[in-house]
Tab-separated table of C-alpha atoms in Angstrom:
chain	number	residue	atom	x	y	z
A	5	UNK	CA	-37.917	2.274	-31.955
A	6	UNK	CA	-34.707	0.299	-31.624
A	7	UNK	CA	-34.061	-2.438	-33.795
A	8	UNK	CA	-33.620	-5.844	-32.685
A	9	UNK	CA	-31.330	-7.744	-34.808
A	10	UNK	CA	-28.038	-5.910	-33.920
A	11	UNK	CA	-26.934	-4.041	-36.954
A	12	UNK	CA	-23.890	-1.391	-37.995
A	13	UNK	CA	-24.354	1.027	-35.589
A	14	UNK	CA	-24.011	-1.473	-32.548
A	15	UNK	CA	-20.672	-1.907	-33.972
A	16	UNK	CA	-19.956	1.572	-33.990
A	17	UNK	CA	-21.235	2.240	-30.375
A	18	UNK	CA	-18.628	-1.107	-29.559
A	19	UNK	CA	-16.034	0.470	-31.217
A	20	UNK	CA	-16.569	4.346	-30.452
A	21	UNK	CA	-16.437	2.548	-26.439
A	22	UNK	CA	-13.425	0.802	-27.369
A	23	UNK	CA	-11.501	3.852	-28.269
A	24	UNK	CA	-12.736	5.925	-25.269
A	25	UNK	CA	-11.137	2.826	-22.688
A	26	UNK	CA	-7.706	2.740	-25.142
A	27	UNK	CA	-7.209	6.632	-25.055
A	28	UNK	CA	-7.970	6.564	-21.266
A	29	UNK	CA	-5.440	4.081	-20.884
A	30	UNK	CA	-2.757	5.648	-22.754
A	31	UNK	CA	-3.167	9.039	-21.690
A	32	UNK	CA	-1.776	9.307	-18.170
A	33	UNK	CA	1.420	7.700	-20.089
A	34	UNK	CA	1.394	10.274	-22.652
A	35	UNK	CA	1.132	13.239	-20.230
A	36	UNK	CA	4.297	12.671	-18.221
A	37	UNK	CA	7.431	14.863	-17.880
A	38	UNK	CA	10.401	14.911	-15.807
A	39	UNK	CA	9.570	14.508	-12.016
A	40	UNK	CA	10.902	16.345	-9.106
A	41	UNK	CA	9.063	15.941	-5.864
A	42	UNK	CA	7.429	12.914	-4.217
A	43	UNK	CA	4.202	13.520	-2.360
A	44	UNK	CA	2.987	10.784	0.369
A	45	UNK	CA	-0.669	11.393	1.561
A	46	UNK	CA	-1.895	8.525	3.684
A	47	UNK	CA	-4.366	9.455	6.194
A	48	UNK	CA	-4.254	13.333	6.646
A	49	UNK	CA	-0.967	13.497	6.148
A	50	UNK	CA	0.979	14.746	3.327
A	51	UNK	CA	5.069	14.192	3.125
A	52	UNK	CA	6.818	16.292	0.476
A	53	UNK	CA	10.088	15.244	-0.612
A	54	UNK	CA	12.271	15.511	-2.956
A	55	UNK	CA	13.444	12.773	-5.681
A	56	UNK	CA	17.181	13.654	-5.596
A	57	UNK	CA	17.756	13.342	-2.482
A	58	UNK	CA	17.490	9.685	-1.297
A	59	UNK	CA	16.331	8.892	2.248
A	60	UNK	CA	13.821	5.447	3.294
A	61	UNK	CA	10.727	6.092	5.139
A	62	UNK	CA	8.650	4.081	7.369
A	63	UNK	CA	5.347	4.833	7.149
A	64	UNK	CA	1.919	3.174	8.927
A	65	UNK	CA	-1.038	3.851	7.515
A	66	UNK	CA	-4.095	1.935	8.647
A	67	UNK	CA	-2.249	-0.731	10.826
A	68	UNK	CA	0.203	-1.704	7.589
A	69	UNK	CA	3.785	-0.684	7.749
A	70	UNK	CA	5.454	-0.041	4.091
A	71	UNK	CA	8.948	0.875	3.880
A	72	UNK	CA	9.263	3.490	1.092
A	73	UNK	CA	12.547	4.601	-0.995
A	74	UNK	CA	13.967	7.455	-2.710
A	75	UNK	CA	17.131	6.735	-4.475
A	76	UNK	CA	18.816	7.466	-7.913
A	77	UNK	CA	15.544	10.250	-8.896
A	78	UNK	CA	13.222	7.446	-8.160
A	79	UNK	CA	10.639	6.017	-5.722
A	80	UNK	CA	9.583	2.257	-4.846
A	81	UNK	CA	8.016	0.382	-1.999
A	82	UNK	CA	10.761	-1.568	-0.864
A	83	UNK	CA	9.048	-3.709	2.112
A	84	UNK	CA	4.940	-3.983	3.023
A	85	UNK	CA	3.112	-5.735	4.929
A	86	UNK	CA	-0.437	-5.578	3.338
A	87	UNK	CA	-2.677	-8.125	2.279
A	88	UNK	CA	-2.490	-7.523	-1.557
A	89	UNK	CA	1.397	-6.168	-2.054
A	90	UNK	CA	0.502	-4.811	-5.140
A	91	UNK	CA	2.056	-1.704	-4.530
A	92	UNK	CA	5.370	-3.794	-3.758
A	93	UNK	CA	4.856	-4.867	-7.482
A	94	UNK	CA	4.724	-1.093	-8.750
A	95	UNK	CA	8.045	-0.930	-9.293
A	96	UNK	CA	9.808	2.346	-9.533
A	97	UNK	CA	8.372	5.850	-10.694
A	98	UNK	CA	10.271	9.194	-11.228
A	99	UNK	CA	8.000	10.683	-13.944
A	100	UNK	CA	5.702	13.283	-13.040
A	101	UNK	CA	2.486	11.762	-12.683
A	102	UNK	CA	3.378	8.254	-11.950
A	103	UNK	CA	1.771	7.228	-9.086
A	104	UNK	CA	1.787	4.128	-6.456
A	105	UNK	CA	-0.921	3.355	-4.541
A	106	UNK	CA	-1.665	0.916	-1.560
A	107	UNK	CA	-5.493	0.953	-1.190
A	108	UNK	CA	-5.337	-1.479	1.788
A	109	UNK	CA	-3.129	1.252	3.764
A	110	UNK	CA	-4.433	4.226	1.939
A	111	UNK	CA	-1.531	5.224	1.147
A	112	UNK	CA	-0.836	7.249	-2.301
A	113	UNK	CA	2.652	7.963	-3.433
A	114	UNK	CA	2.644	10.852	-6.167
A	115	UNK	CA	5.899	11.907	-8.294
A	116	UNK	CA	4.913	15.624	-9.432
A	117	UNK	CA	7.149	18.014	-11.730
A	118	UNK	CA	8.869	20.897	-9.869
A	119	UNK	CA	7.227	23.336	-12.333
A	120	UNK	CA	3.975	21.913	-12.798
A	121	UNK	CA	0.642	24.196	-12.434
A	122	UNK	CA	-1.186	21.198	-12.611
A	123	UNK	CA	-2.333	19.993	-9.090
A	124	UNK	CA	-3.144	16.526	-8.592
A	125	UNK	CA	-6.546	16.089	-7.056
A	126	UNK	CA	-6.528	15.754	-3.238
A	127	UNK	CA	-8.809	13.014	-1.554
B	12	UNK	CA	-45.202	-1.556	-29.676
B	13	UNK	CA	-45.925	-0.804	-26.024
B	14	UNK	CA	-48.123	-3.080	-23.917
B	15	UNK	CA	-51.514	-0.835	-23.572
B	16	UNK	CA	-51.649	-0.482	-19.593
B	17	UNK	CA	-53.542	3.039	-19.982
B	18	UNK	CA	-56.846	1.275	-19.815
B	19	UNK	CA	-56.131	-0.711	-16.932
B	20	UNK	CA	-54.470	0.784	-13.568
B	21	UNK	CA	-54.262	-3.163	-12.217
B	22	UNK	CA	-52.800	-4.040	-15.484
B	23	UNK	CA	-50.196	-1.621	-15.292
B	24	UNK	CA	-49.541	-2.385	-11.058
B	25	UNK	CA	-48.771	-6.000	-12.094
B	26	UNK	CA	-46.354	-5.775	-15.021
B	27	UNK	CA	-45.136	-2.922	-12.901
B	28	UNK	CA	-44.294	-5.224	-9.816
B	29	UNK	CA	-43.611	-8.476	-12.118
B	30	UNK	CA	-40.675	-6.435	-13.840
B	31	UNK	CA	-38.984	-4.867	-10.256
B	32	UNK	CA	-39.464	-8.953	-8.666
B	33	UNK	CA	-37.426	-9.497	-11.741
B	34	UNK	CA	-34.775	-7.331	-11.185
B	35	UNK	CA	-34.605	-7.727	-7.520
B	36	UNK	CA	-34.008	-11.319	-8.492
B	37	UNK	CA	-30.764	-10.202	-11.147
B	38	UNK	CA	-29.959	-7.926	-8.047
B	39	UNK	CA	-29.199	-10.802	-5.804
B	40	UNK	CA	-27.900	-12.434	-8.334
B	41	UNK	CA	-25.027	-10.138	-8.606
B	42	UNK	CA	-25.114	-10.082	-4.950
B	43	UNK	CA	-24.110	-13.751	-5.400
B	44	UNK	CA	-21.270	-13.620	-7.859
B	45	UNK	CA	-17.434	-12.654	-6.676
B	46	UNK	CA	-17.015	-9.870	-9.033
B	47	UNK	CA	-14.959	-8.414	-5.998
B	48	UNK	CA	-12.181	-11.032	-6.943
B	49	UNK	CA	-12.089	-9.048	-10.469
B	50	UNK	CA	-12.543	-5.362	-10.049
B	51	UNK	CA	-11.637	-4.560	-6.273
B	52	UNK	CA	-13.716	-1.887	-6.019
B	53	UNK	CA	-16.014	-2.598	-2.533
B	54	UNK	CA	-19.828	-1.484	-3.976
B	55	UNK	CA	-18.880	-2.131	-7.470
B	56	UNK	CA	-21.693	-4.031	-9.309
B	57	UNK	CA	-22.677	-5.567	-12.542
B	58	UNK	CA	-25.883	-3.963	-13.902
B	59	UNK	CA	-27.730	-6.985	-14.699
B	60	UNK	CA	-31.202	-5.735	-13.815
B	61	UNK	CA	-30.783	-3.388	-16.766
B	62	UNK	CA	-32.132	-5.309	-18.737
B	63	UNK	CA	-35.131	-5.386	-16.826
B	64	UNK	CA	-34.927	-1.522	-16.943
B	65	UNK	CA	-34.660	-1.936	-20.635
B	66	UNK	CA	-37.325	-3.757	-21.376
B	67	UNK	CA	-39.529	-2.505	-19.656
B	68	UNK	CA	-39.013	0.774	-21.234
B	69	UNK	CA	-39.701	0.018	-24.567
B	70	UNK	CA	-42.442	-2.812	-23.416
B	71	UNK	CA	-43.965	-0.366	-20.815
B	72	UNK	CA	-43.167	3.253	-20.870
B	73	UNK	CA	-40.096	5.508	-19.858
B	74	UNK	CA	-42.020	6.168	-16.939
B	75	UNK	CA	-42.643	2.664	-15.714
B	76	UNK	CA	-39.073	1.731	-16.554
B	77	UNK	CA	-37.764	5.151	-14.339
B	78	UNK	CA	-39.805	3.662	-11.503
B	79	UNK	CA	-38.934	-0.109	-11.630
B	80	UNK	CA	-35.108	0.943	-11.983
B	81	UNK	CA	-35.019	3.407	-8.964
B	82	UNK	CA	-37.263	1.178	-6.713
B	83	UNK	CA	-35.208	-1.897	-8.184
B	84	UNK	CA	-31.912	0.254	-6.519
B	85	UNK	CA	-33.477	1.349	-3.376
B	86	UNK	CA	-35.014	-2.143	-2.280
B	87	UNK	CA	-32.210	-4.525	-3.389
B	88	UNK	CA	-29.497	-1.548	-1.953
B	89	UNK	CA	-31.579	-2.152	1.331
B	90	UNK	CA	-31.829	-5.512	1.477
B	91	UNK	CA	-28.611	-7.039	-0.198
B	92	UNK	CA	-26.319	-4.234	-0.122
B	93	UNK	CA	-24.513	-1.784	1.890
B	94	UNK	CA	-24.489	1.962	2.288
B	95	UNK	CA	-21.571	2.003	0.169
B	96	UNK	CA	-23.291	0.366	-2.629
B	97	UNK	CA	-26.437	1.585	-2.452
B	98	UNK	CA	-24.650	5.221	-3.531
B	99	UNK	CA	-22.412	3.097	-6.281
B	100	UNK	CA	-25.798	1.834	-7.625
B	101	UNK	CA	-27.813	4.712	-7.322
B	102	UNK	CA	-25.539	7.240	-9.122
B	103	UNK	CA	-24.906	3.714	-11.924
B	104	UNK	CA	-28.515	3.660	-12.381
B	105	UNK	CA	-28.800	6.770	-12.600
B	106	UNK	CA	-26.159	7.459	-15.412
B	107	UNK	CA	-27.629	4.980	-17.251
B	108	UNK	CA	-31.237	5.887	-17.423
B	109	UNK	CA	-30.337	9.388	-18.612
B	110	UNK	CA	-28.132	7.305	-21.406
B	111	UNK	CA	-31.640	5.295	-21.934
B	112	UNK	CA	-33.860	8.275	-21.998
B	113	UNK	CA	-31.127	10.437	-24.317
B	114	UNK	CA	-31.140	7.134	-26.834
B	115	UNK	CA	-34.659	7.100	-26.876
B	116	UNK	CA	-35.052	11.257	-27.830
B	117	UNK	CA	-32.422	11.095	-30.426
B	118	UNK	CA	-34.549	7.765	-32.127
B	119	UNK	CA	-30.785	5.982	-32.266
B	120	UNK	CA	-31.419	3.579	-34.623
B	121	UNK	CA	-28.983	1.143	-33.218
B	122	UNK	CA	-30.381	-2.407	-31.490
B	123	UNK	CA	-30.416	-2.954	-27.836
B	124	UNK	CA	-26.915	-4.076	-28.046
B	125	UNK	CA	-25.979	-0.251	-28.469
B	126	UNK	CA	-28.222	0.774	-25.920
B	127	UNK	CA	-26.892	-1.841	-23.568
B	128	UNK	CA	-23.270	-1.174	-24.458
B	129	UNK	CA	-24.098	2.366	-23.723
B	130	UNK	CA	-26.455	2.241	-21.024
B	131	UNK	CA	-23.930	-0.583	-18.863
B	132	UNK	CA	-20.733	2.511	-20.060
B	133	UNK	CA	-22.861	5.084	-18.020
B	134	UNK	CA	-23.511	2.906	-14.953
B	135	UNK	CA	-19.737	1.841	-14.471
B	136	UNK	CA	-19.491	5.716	-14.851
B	137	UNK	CA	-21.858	7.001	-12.558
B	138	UNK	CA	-20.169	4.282	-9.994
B	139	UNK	CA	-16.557	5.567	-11.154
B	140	UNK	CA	-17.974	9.070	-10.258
B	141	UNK	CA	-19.347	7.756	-6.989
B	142	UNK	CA	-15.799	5.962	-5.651
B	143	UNK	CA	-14.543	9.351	-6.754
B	144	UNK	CA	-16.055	10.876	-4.115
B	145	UNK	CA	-15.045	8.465	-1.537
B	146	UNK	CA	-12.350	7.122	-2.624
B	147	UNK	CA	-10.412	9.850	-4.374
B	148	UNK	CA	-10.038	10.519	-7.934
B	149	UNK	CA	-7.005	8.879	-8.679
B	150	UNK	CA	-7.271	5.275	-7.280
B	151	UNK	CA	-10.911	5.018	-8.889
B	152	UNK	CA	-10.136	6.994	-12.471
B	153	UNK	CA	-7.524	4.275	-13.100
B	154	UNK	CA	-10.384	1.395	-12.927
B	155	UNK	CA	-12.481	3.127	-15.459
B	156	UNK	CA	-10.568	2.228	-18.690
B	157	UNK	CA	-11.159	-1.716	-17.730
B	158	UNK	CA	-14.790	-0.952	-16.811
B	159	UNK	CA	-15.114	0.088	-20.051
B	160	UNK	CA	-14.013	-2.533	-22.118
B	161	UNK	CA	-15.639	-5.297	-19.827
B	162	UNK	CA	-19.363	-3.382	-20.440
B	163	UNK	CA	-18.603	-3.777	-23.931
B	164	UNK	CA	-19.006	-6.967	-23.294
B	165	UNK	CA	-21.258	-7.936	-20.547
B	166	UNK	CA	-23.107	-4.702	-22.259
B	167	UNK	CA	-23.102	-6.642	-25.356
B	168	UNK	CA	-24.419	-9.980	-24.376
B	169	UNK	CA	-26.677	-8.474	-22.117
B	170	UNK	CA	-28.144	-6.497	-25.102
B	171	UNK	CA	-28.306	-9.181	-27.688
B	172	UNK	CA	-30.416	-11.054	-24.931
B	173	UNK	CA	-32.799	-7.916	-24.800
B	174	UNK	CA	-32.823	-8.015	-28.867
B	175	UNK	CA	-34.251	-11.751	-28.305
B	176	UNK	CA	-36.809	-11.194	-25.667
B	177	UNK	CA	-38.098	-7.907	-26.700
B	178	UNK	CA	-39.021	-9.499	-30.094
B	179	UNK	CA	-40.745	-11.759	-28.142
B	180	UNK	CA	-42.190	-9.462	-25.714
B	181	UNK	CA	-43.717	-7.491	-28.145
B	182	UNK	CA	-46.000	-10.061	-29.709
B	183	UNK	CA	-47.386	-10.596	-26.306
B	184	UNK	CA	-49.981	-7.915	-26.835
B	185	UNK	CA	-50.895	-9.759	-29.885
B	186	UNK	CA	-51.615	-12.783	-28.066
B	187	UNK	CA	-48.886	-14.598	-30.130
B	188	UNK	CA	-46.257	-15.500	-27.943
């Protein structure tokens, strides 16, 4: 039924897959508006608080200490002490949307729009 | 096009058991390689035996290839795997049989380099959907871009190998392999 020399509409199938991983890519940067509040969840707990005011927290989450702040309407992980420190290499968020994430810790930190109706997912 | 097993209930047990050694054997192979170095994802696998799945198919029936691939997961998840990625695989394999069954209603003329590329899309799916569940939908949505483009690939080659050794497959009926 299927061919078996690879022909035109492999191509198409490549390329039709190609576009679905580019758009994915570029969407969460497309969707992003001013942000207002940070959200920590690591564990079950959830932190709320809010970009303009700047604080540093310590957090533990899973035996790894991160020290997270909130200065200037943005968020970074200054100081961690996980294996990968790839959330040290985030860098700084303030748009709504922009996330940070230590998977080692389980620790997720979320910018989110005042405004927004849009929820991000919990788990 | 399909090897005759009606006739022949041993026939059928044999090419039946031949194809899920097989991809047992591409199972541990996987099991082998340090994809966990490249996509940190603990369960995460390559869908190598797929092309088992594939072949046997076309070669066999839908029916034969439904068994071999869900036997395929539950053995090798039991035996080489964990918990965790006996789920990843399970939901993968089945993503991507739908995708094969769904090719094969629709008579898509493309080769098995389409149907690989599509069939290896679904599996990182059904494992994206999987670590979405336990992992949350955030940490394991951002992998699935990358998944994608890398079963274009693996998809790909995997597919082009399938073109080759169903061609040759085929003929086996004939006696003129």
């Amino acid at each position: 039924m299927h061919s078996t020399k690879p022909n035109l509409r492999d191509l198409v199938i490549a390329a039709s897959v190609l576009l679905l991983a580019l758009f994915l890519l570029l969407f969460p940067l497309l969707s992003r508006g001013e942000g207002k509040t940070v959200v920590l969840t690591y564990g079950d707990k959830t932190e709320t608080y809010l970009l303009s005011e700047s604080r540093t927290l310590e957090i533990t989450s899973n035996g790894i200490h991160l020290t997270v702040k909130i200065e200037g309407g943005e968020v970074w992980v200054e100081d961690a002490d996980c294996p990968d420190l790839v959330c040290l290499h985030s860098g700084k968020i303030s748009k709504s949307g922009d996330v940070i994430l230590c998977v080692p810790a389980g620790l997720r930190i979320q910018v989110i729009g005042g405004d927004n109706d849009v929820d991000f997912v919990a788990g | 096009m399909s090897i005759s097993w009606r006739d022949n209930r041993v026939r059928r047990l044999t090419l039946d058991a031949a194809a899920l050694a097989l991809a047992m054997g591409l199972s541990y192979l996987e099991f082998l390689l340090p994809i966990a170095a490249v996509v940190p994802l603990p369960g995460f696998r390559l869908g190598l035996a797929n092309l088992v799945v594939m072949l046997a198919f076309y070669l066999l029936s839908p029916l034969d290839a439904a068994i071999v691939s869900a036997l395929r997961i539950l053995l090798s998840g039991l035996l080489f795997g964990s918990a965790v990625s006996l789920y990843f695989s399970a939901l993968g394999g089945l993503c991507s049989y739908l995708v094969l069954l769904l090719l094969y209603c629709i008579r898509a003329k493309c080769s098995f380099v389409g149907v690989s590329i599509l069939s290896a899309s679904a599996h990182n799916a059904g494992q994206i959907i999987a670590a979405m569940t336990l992992y949350g939908a955030l940490v394991a949505r951002s992998y699935l871009p990358y998944l994608l483009l890398a079963s274009i690939f693996y998809g790909g080659a995997l597919g082009f190998l399938c073109n080759l050794l169903f061609a040759r497959l085929s003929k086996m009926e004939e006696g003129r392999v």
